[in-house]
Amino acid sequence: MKIATKGQWMKNNFKAAMEPASAKDAPEIASLLSWAFGFSKERSDEYIANVGLGSLRLLRGAGMRVDACAALLETAHIFHGKPVSAANIAHVAIAPECRGQGLAVPFVDAMCEEAQRNGAAIATLFASTRPVYRKSGFELAGHEIIYEAQTISLPVASKLAFERVDLDDPRIASNYAVKTLGEAGLLSRCPAHWNELRRKPTDALAAYLAEGDAAYLILDMGNKTCLTVRDWYTGSPEAAQGVLSFLARFRSVYPAVRWHGGPQDDLVAAMPDKGWRLAHQEEWLAGVLDPAAALRQRGYHVEDARLALRIGQAETPLALEIEIKAGAVEVREATGTPCPTISVQAPAFVQIFTGFRSASKLAQYGQVIGSAVDIRLCDQLFAGPLPWVAEHF
């Protein structure tokens, strides 16, 4: 059951006649991607190949013309070490002549319905216009952050040795899986995510693995003005220092280096001084399709707790109770039995669930109501690192 924002759990807009893409649709999809995102034809064709035609969904207009397309990727987001089944709605492209006609909301709703049928508890996306997607129950949920450092400012002293490995070396995926366990929100990557990380120009792309699998890097060396780290992992502060020192070897050619990182970033923490900056930041949005399943699947930082949530409009809330005993999670319909309880507006629930904002902060905005003690309990229940993702999907 998807949380909506206007007193109903599923939007009742006109039904979008969504359908999967086929090979004959590829040229029209490529054109839509070019018009929406400035992709070259080569890049559009590459994206279609990377995500697979089977992941693409279409809306057709007059004469069976493709008016909108998007990728629907089965995945999961990791919260406190546990995967929450999810669907990424990626690269929503609407034909220029069809924009402003209200296609986006029913199209996204149709993809959410399909995702829920396939077992997704949440759906996530990047939004060019947030108000549109908020109509479908999406809300701010996490960060995408790109840091930039001057290579001359990187430390040079490190004993960590690196070897060049194949881009699809299985140790890279294994170490990435370890990385997800200490953060919040990172994707459990599907093949489409890995394909996009390894996209062209492959002649300027290389992967490096540190001794003892302590760290890895996937580097894009195709732009002499800036070295791009497409993906990375460090298993310790010493490994983070080693990664920065390895990147310092490129200073004679590249004046700067960029990487995706978290709000509390390991590479920034390993920088010896100034010399880095925030190059880009935006937020991804989430919609909770099945609140009970989402709460049941995520991990928590407490061993024992009990809290009831009244989610949505005061007249018709969804009432759920979370009980954790010795780390085991049970989520059930709240029965009215005396229990710590807070009332949460639907947009606030999304932010609490991912850890994007705390219940205490949202209470200041009037989006959470409850006693101070119960609100603090909610803060403790959903505590953890700030959510982020390591790529733009």
Coordinates of C-alpha atoms in Angstrom, one line a residue:
M1 CA 0.0 0.0 0.0
K2 CA 1.7 3.2 -1.2
I3 CA 1.5 6.2 1.1
A4 CA -0.1 9.2 -0.6
T5 CA -0.4 12.7 0.7
K6 CA -4.0 13.6 0.3
G7 CA -6.0 11.2 2.3
Q8 CA -5.9 8.2 0.0
W9 CA -3.3 5.4 -0.2
M10 CA -3.1 5.0 -3.9
K11 CA -3.7 7.9 -6.3
N12 CA -6.8 7.6 -8.5
N13 CA -5.6 9.6 -11.5
F14 CA -6.5 8.3 -14.9
K15 CA -4.7 5.0 -15.5
A16 CA -1.5 5.2 -17.6
A17 CA -1.4 2.7 -20.4
M18 CA 2.1 1.7 -19.6
E19 CA 3.8 -1.2 -21.4
P20 CA 7.3 -2.7 -21.6
A21 CA 9.6 -1.7 -24.4
S22 CA 10.5 -3.9 -27.3
A23 CA 13.4 -3.8 -29.8
K24 CA 11.4 -1.8 -32.3
D25 CA 11.0 1.0 -29.7
A26 CA 14.7 1.5 -29.3
P27 CA 15.1 4.4 -31.8
E28 CA 12.2 6.4 -30.3
I29 CA 13.6 5.8 -26.8
A30 CA 17.0 7.0 -27.9
S31 CA 15.4 10.2 -29.2
L32 CA 13.5 10.8 -26.0
L33 CA 16.7 10.3 -23.9
S34 CA 18.5 12.8 -26.2
W35 CA 15.8 15.4 -25.9
A36 CA 15.4 15.0 -22.1
F37 CA 19.0 14.6 -21.0
G38 CA 21.2 15.8 -23.9
F39 CA 22.5 12.3 -24.6
S40 CA 24.2 11.8 -27.9
K41 CA 22.8 8.9 -30.0
E42 CA 25.8 6.8 -29.0
R43 CA 25.2 7.5 -25.3
S44 CA 21.4 6.8 -25.6
D45 CA 22.1 3.5 -27.3
E46 CA 24.6 2.6 -24.7
Y47 CA 22.2 3.4 -21.8
I48 CA 19.5 1.3 -23.4
A49 CA 22.0 -1.6 -23.7
N50 CA 23.2 -1.1 -20.1
V51 CA 19.8 -1.2 -18.4
G52 CA 18.3 -3.6 -20.9
L53 CA 15.1 -3.2 -23.0
G54 CA 13.3 -5.4 -20.5
S55 CA 13.8 -2.7 -17.8
L56 CA 12.3 0.1 -19.9
R57 CA 8.7 1.2 -19.6
L58 CA 6.7 3.3 -22.1
L59 CA 3.7 5.5 -22.5
R60 CA 2.2 5.7 -26.0
G61 CA 0.3 8.5 -27.5
A62 CA -1.4 9.1 -30.8
G63 CA -0.4 6.8 -33.6
M64 CA 1.3 4.5 -31.1
R65 CA 4.1 7.1 -30.8
V66 CA 6.3 6.8 -27.6
D67 CA 5.5 9.9 -25.5
A68 CA 7.4 8.9 -22.4
C69 CA 9.9 6.3 -21.2
A70 CA 11.8 5.4 -18.0
A71 CA 13.8 2.5 -16.6
L72 CA 12.4 0.4 -13.8
L73 CA 15.2 -1.3 -12.0
E74 CA 14.8 -4.0 -9.3
T75 CA 17.2 -3.4 -6.5
A76 CA 17.4 -2.8 -2.8
H77 CA 18.6 0.0 -0.5
I78 CA 20.7 -1.0 2.6
F79 CA 19.7 0.4 6.0
H80 CA 21.7 -0.7 9.0
G81 CA 23.0 -3.7 7.2
K82 CA 19.6 -5.0 5.9
P83 CA 18.3 -4.7 2.4
V84 CA 14.9 -3.1 1.8
S85 CA 13.5 -4.3 -1.5
A86 CA 13.2 -1.4 -3.9
A87 CA 12.7 -0.2 -7.5
N88 CA 14.7 2.7 -9.0
I89 CA 12.7 4.8 -11.4
A90 CA 15.4 6.1 -13.6
H91 CA 15.7 8.6 -16.4
V92 CA 12.0 9.6 -16.8
A93 CA 12.0 11.2 -20.3
I94 CA 8.8 12.8 -21.7
A95 CA 8.6 14.1 -25.2
P96 CA 8.9 18.0 -25.3
E97 CA 5.5 18.4 -26.9
C98 CA 3.9 16.3 -24.2
R99 CA 5.4 18.0 -21.2
G100 CA 3.0 20.0 -18.9
Q101 CA 0.1 17.6 -19.8
G102 CA 0.1 15.6 -16.6
L103 CA 1.8 12.5 -17.9
A104 CA 4.5 12.2 -15.2
V105 CA 2.3 11.4 -12.2
P106 CA 0.2 8.6 -13.8
F107 CA 3.3 7.2 -15.4
V108 CA 5.2 7.1 -12.1
D109 CA 2.2 5.7 -10.3
A110 CA 1.9 2.9 -12.9
M111 CA 5.6 2.0 -12.4
C112 CA 5.1 2.1 -8.6
E113 CA 2.2 -0.3 -8.9
E114 CA 4.2 -2.7 -11.0
A115 CA 7.2 -2.5 -8.6
Q116 CA 4.9 -3.2 -5.6
R117 CA 3.4 -6.2 -7.4
N118 CA 7.0 -7.5 -7.9
G119 CA 7.8 -7.2 -4.2
A120 CA 9.3 -3.7 -3.9
A121 CA 8.7 -2.1 -0.5
I122 CA 10.0 1.3 -1.6
A123 CA 10.6 3.2 -4.9
T124 CA 13.4 5.8 -5.4
L125 CA 14.2 8.3 -8.0
F126 CA 16.0 11.6 -8.8
A127 CA 13.6 14.4 -9.6
S128 CA 14.1 17.3 -11.9
T129 CA 10.9 18.8 -10.5
R130 CA 10.1 17.7 -6.9
P131 CA 6.5 19.0 -6.8
V132 CA 5.5 16.6 -9.6
Y133 CA 6.8 13.5 -7.8
R134 CA 5.5 14.6 -4.4
K135 CA 2.0 14.2 -5.9
S136 CA 2.9 10.5 -6.2
G137 CA 3.9 10.3 -2.6
F138 CA 7.7 10.8 -3.0
E139 CA 9.7 12.8 -0.6
L140 CA 13.3 13.7 0.1
A141 CA 15.1 10.6 1.3
G142 CA 18.9 10.9 0.9
H143 CA 21.9 12.6 -0.6
E144 CA 24.1 12.4 -3.7
I145 CA 27.3 14.3 -3.0
I146 CA 30.3 14.8 -5.3
Y147 CA 33.5 16.1 -3.7
E148 CA 36.5 17.6 -5.5
A149 CA 40.0 17.9 -4.2
Q150 CA 43.1 19.5 -5.7
T151 CA 45.6 16.7 -6.5
I152 CA 48.4 18.9 -5.2
S153 CA 46.7 18.8 -1.7
L154 CA 46.5 15.0 -1.5
P155 CA 48.9 13.2 0.9
V156 CA 51.7 11.3 -0.8
A157 CA 53.0 9.1 2.0
S158 CA 51.5 5.6 2.0
K159 CA 52.7 2.0 2.0
L160 CA 49.6 0.6 0.5
A161 CA 50.2 -1.1 -2.9
F162 CA 47.7 -1.3 -5.7
E163 CA 47.4 -3.6 -8.7
R164 CA 45.3 -3.1 -11.8
V165 CA 42.5 -5.6 -12.2
D166 CA 39.7 -6.2 -14.6
L167 CA 36.7 -3.9 -14.3
D168 CA 34.5 -6.9 -13.5
D169 CA 36.8 -8.4 -11.0
P170 CA 34.5 -10.1 -8.4
R171 CA 36.4 -8.7 -5.5
I172 CA 35.2 -5.2 -6.4
A173 CA 31.6 -6.2 -6.0
S174 CA 32.4 -8.1 -2.8
N175 CA 34.1 -5.1 -1.3
Y176 CA 31.3 -2.8 -2.4
A177 CA 28.8 -5.1 -0.5
V178 CA 31.0 -4.6 2.6
K179 CA 30.8 -0.9 2.1
T180 CA 27.0 -0.9 2.1
L181 CA 26.9 -2.4 5.6
G182 CA 28.5 0.6 7.3
E183 CA 26.4 3.3 5.5
A184 CA 22.7 4.0 5.0
G185 CA 20.9 4.1 1.7
L186 CA 23.5 2.6 -0.6
L187 CA 22.2 0.4 -3.4
S188 CA 22.4 -3.3 -3.6
R189 CA 23.5 -2.9 -7.2
C190 CA 21.9 -4.8 -10.0
P191 CA 23.6 -5.5 -13.4
A192 CA 22.3 -2.2 -14.8
H193 CA 24.1 -0.2 -12.0
W194 CA 27.4 -2.0 -12.7
N195 CA 27.0 -1.5 -16.4
E196 CA 26.6 2.2 -16.0
L197 CA 29.6 2.4 -13.7
R198 CA 31.7 0.7 -16.4
R199 CA 30.3 2.8 -19.3
K200 CA 32.4 4.4 -22.0
P201 CA 35.0 5.7 -22.6
T202 CA 36.3 2.3 -21.5
D203 CA 39.7 3.0 -23.1
A204 CA 40.2 5.6 -20.3
L205 CA 38.8 3.4 -17.6
A206 CA 40.7 1.2 -15.2
A207 CA 40.2 -0.6 -11.9
Y208 CA 42.7 -0.9 -9.1
L209 CA 42.6 -3.2 -6.0
A210 CA 44.8 -2.6 -2.9
E211 CA 46.7 -5.4 -1.3
G212 CA 44.6 -7.5 1.0
D213 CA 41.5 -6.1 -0.6
A214 CA 41.8 -3.1 1.7
A215 CA 40.5 -0.7 -1.0
Y216 CA 39.5 -0.4 -4.6
L217 CA 39.1 2.3 -7.2
I218 CA 37.5 2.6 -10.6
L219 CA 39.0 5.6 -12.4
D220 CA 37.9 7.5 -15.4
M221 CA 40.9 9.2 -16.9
G222 CA 39.2 10.6 -20.0
N223 CA 39.2 14.3 -19.0
K224 CA 42.6 15.9 -18.4
T225 CA 41.1 18.7 -16.4
C226 CA 39.7 16.3 -13.7
L227 CA 40.3 12.7 -12.7
T228 CA 37.0 11.0 -12.0
V229 CA 36.6 8.3 -9.4
R230 CA 33.6 6.4 -10.6
D231 CA 33.6 4.0 -7.6
W232 CA 35.7 3.3 -4.5
Y233 CA 35.9 1.6 -1.2
T234 CA 38.2 1.8 1.8
G235 CA 38.1 -0.6 4.7
S236 CA 40.0 1.5 7.2
P237 CA 41.4 5.0 7.8
E238 CA 44.8 3.7 6.6
A239 CA 43.2 2.5 3.4
A240 CA 41.6 5.9 2.9
Q241 CA 45.0 7.5 3.3
G242 CA 46.4 5.0 0.8
V243 CA 43.7 5.8 -1.8
L244 CA 44.4 9.5 -1.6
S245 CA 48.1 8.8 -1.9
F246 CA 47.5 6.7 -5.0
L247 CA 45.4 9.5 -6.5
A248 CA 48.2 11.9 -5.8
R249 CA 50.3 10.0 -8.4
F250 CA 48.1 11.6 -11.1
R251 CA 48.9 15.2 -10.1
S252 CA 51.3 15.9 -13.0
V253 CA 48.4 15.5 -15.4
Y254 CA 45.1 16.1 -13.5
P255 CA 44.8 19.2 -11.4
A256 CA 41.7 17.9 -9.6
V257 CA 39.9 14.7 -8.7
R258 CA 36.2 14.1 -8.0
W259 CA 34.4 11.3 -6.2
H260 CA 30.9 10.4 -4.9
G261 CA 30.9 10.4 -1.1
G262 CA 28.7 10.4 1.9
P263 CA 27.8 13.3 4.3
Q264 CA 30.4 11.9 6.6
D265 CA 33.0 11.0 4.0
D266 CA 35.9 8.7 4.6
L267 CA 38.2 10.3 2.0
V268 CA 37.4 13.8 3.2
A269 CA 38.2 12.6 6.7
A270 CA 41.6 11.4 5.5
M271 CA 42.6 14.7 3.9
P272 CA 45.5 16.3 5.8
D273 CA 44.3 19.9 5.3
K274 CA 42.1 22.1 3.2
G275 CA 42.2 21.6 -0.6
W276 CA 38.8 19.9 -1.1
R277 CA 35.3 21.3 -1.7
L278 CA 31.7 20.2 -2.3
A279 CA 31.4 20.2 -6.1
H280 CA 27.7 19.0 -6.3
Q281 CA 24.9 18.0 -4.0
E282 CA 21.3 16.9 -4.7
E283 CA 18.8 14.7 -3.0
W284 CA 17.1 11.5 -4.2
L285 CA 13.4 10.9 -3.3
A286 CA 11.7 7.8 -2.0
G287 CA 8.1 6.6 -1.9
V288 CA 7.1 3.9 0.5
L289 CA 5.0 1.4 -1.4
D290 CA 4.4 -1.1 1.5
P291 CA 5.1 0.6 4.9
A292 CA 4.8 -2.6 7.0
A293 CA 7.2 -4.5 4.7
A294 CA 9.6 -1.6 4.6
L295 CA 9.7 -1.3 8.4
R296 CA 10.1 -5.1 8.7
Q297 CA 13.0 -5.3 6.3
R298 CA 15.2 -2.5 7.4
G299 CA 17.8 -2.8 10.2
Y300 CA 17.7 -0.9 13.5
H301 CA 20.3 0.3 16.0
V302 CA 18.4 -0.8 19.0
E303 CA 17.9 -4.3 20.4
D304 CA 14.6 -3.7 22.2
A305 CA 11.9 -1.1 21.5
R306 CA 8.2 -0.7 20.9
L307 CA 6.6 2.2 19.0
A308 CA 3.3 2.8 17.3
L309 CA 3.1 5.0 14.2
R310 CA 0.0 6.7 13.0
I311 CA 0.9 7.6 9.4
G312 CA -1.0 10.0 7.1
Q313 CA -4.1 12.0 7.5
A314 CA -5.6 12.3 11.0
E315 CA -9.0 11.0 9.8
T316 CA -7.7 7.9 8.1
P317 CA -4.2 7.1 9.3
L318 CA -2.3 3.9 8.7
A319 CA -1.6 2.6 12.2
L320 CA 1.4 0.3 12.6
E321 CA 3.3 -1.0 15.6
I322 CA 7.0 -1.8 15.6
E323 CA 8.3 -4.2 18.2
I324 CA 11.9 -5.2 18.5
K325 CA 12.9 -8.0 20.9
A326 CA 16.6 -9.0 21.1
G327 CA 17.1 -7.6 17.6
A328 CA 14.1 -9.4 16.0
V329 CA 11.6 -7.1 14.3
E330 CA 7.9 -7.5 14.2
V331 CA 5.5 -5.1 12.5
R332 CA 1.8 -5.4 13.0
E333 CA -1.3 -3.3 12.8
A334 CA -1.6 -1.2 15.9
T335 CA -4.5 -2.3 18.1
G336 CA -4.8 0.5 20.5
T337 CA -3.0 -1.3 23.3
P338 CA -1.1 1.3 25.4
C339 CA 2.2 1.9 23.7
P340 CA 4.5 4.8 22.9
T341 CA 2.8 6.5 19.9
I342 CA 3.5 9.3 17.5
S343 CA 1.5 10.7 14.6
V344 CA 3.5 11.3 11.4
Q345 CA 2.5 13.0 8.2
A346 CA 3.1 10.9 5.1
P347 CA 6.0 13.0 3.8
A348 CA 7.6 12.9 7.2
F349 CA 7.4 9.1 7.4
V350 CA 9.5 8.7 4.3
Q351 CA 12.2 11.0 5.8
I352 CA 12.1 9.2 9.2
F353 CA 12.3 5.8 7.5
T354 CA 15.5 6.6 5.6
G355 CA 17.0 8.7 8.3
F356 CA 17.1 11.8 6.1
R357 CA 15.5 13.8 9.0
S358 CA 14.8 12.9 12.6
A359 CA 11.4 12.8 14.2
S360 CA 12.6 15.6 16.6
K361 CA 13.4 17.9 13.6
L362 CA 10.2 17.1 11.8
A363 CA 8.3 17.8 15.0
Q364 CA 9.7 21.3 14.8
Y365 CA 8.0 21.6 11.4
G366 CA 4.7 20.4 12.7
Q367 CA 4.9 17.1 10.8
V368 CA 5.3 14.8 13.8
I369 CA 3.1 14.9 16.9
G370 CA 3.7 13.1 20.1
S371 CA 5.2 13.4 23.6
A372 CA 8.8 14.4 23.9
V373 CA 9.6 11.0 25.3
D374 CA 8.0 9.1 22.4
I375 CA 9.6 11.4 19.8
R376 CA 13.0 10.7 21.3
L377 CA 12.3 7.0 21.2
C378 CA 11.5 7.3 17.5
D379 CA 14.9 9.2 17.0
Q380 CA 16.7 6.3 18.7
L381 CA 14.8 3.7 16.7
F382 CA 15.8 5.2 13.3
A383 CA 19.2 6.5 14.3
G384 CA 22.2 5.8 12.0
P385 CA 24.4 7.3 9.3
L386 CA 22.8 9.9 7.0
P387 CA 21.5 8.2 3.9
W388 CA 23.2 8.6 0.5
V389 CA 23.9 6.8 -2.7
A390 CA 27.3 6.4 -4.5
E391 CA 25.9 7.0 -8.0
H392 CA 23.3 8.8 -10.0
F393 CA 20.7 6.3 -11.1

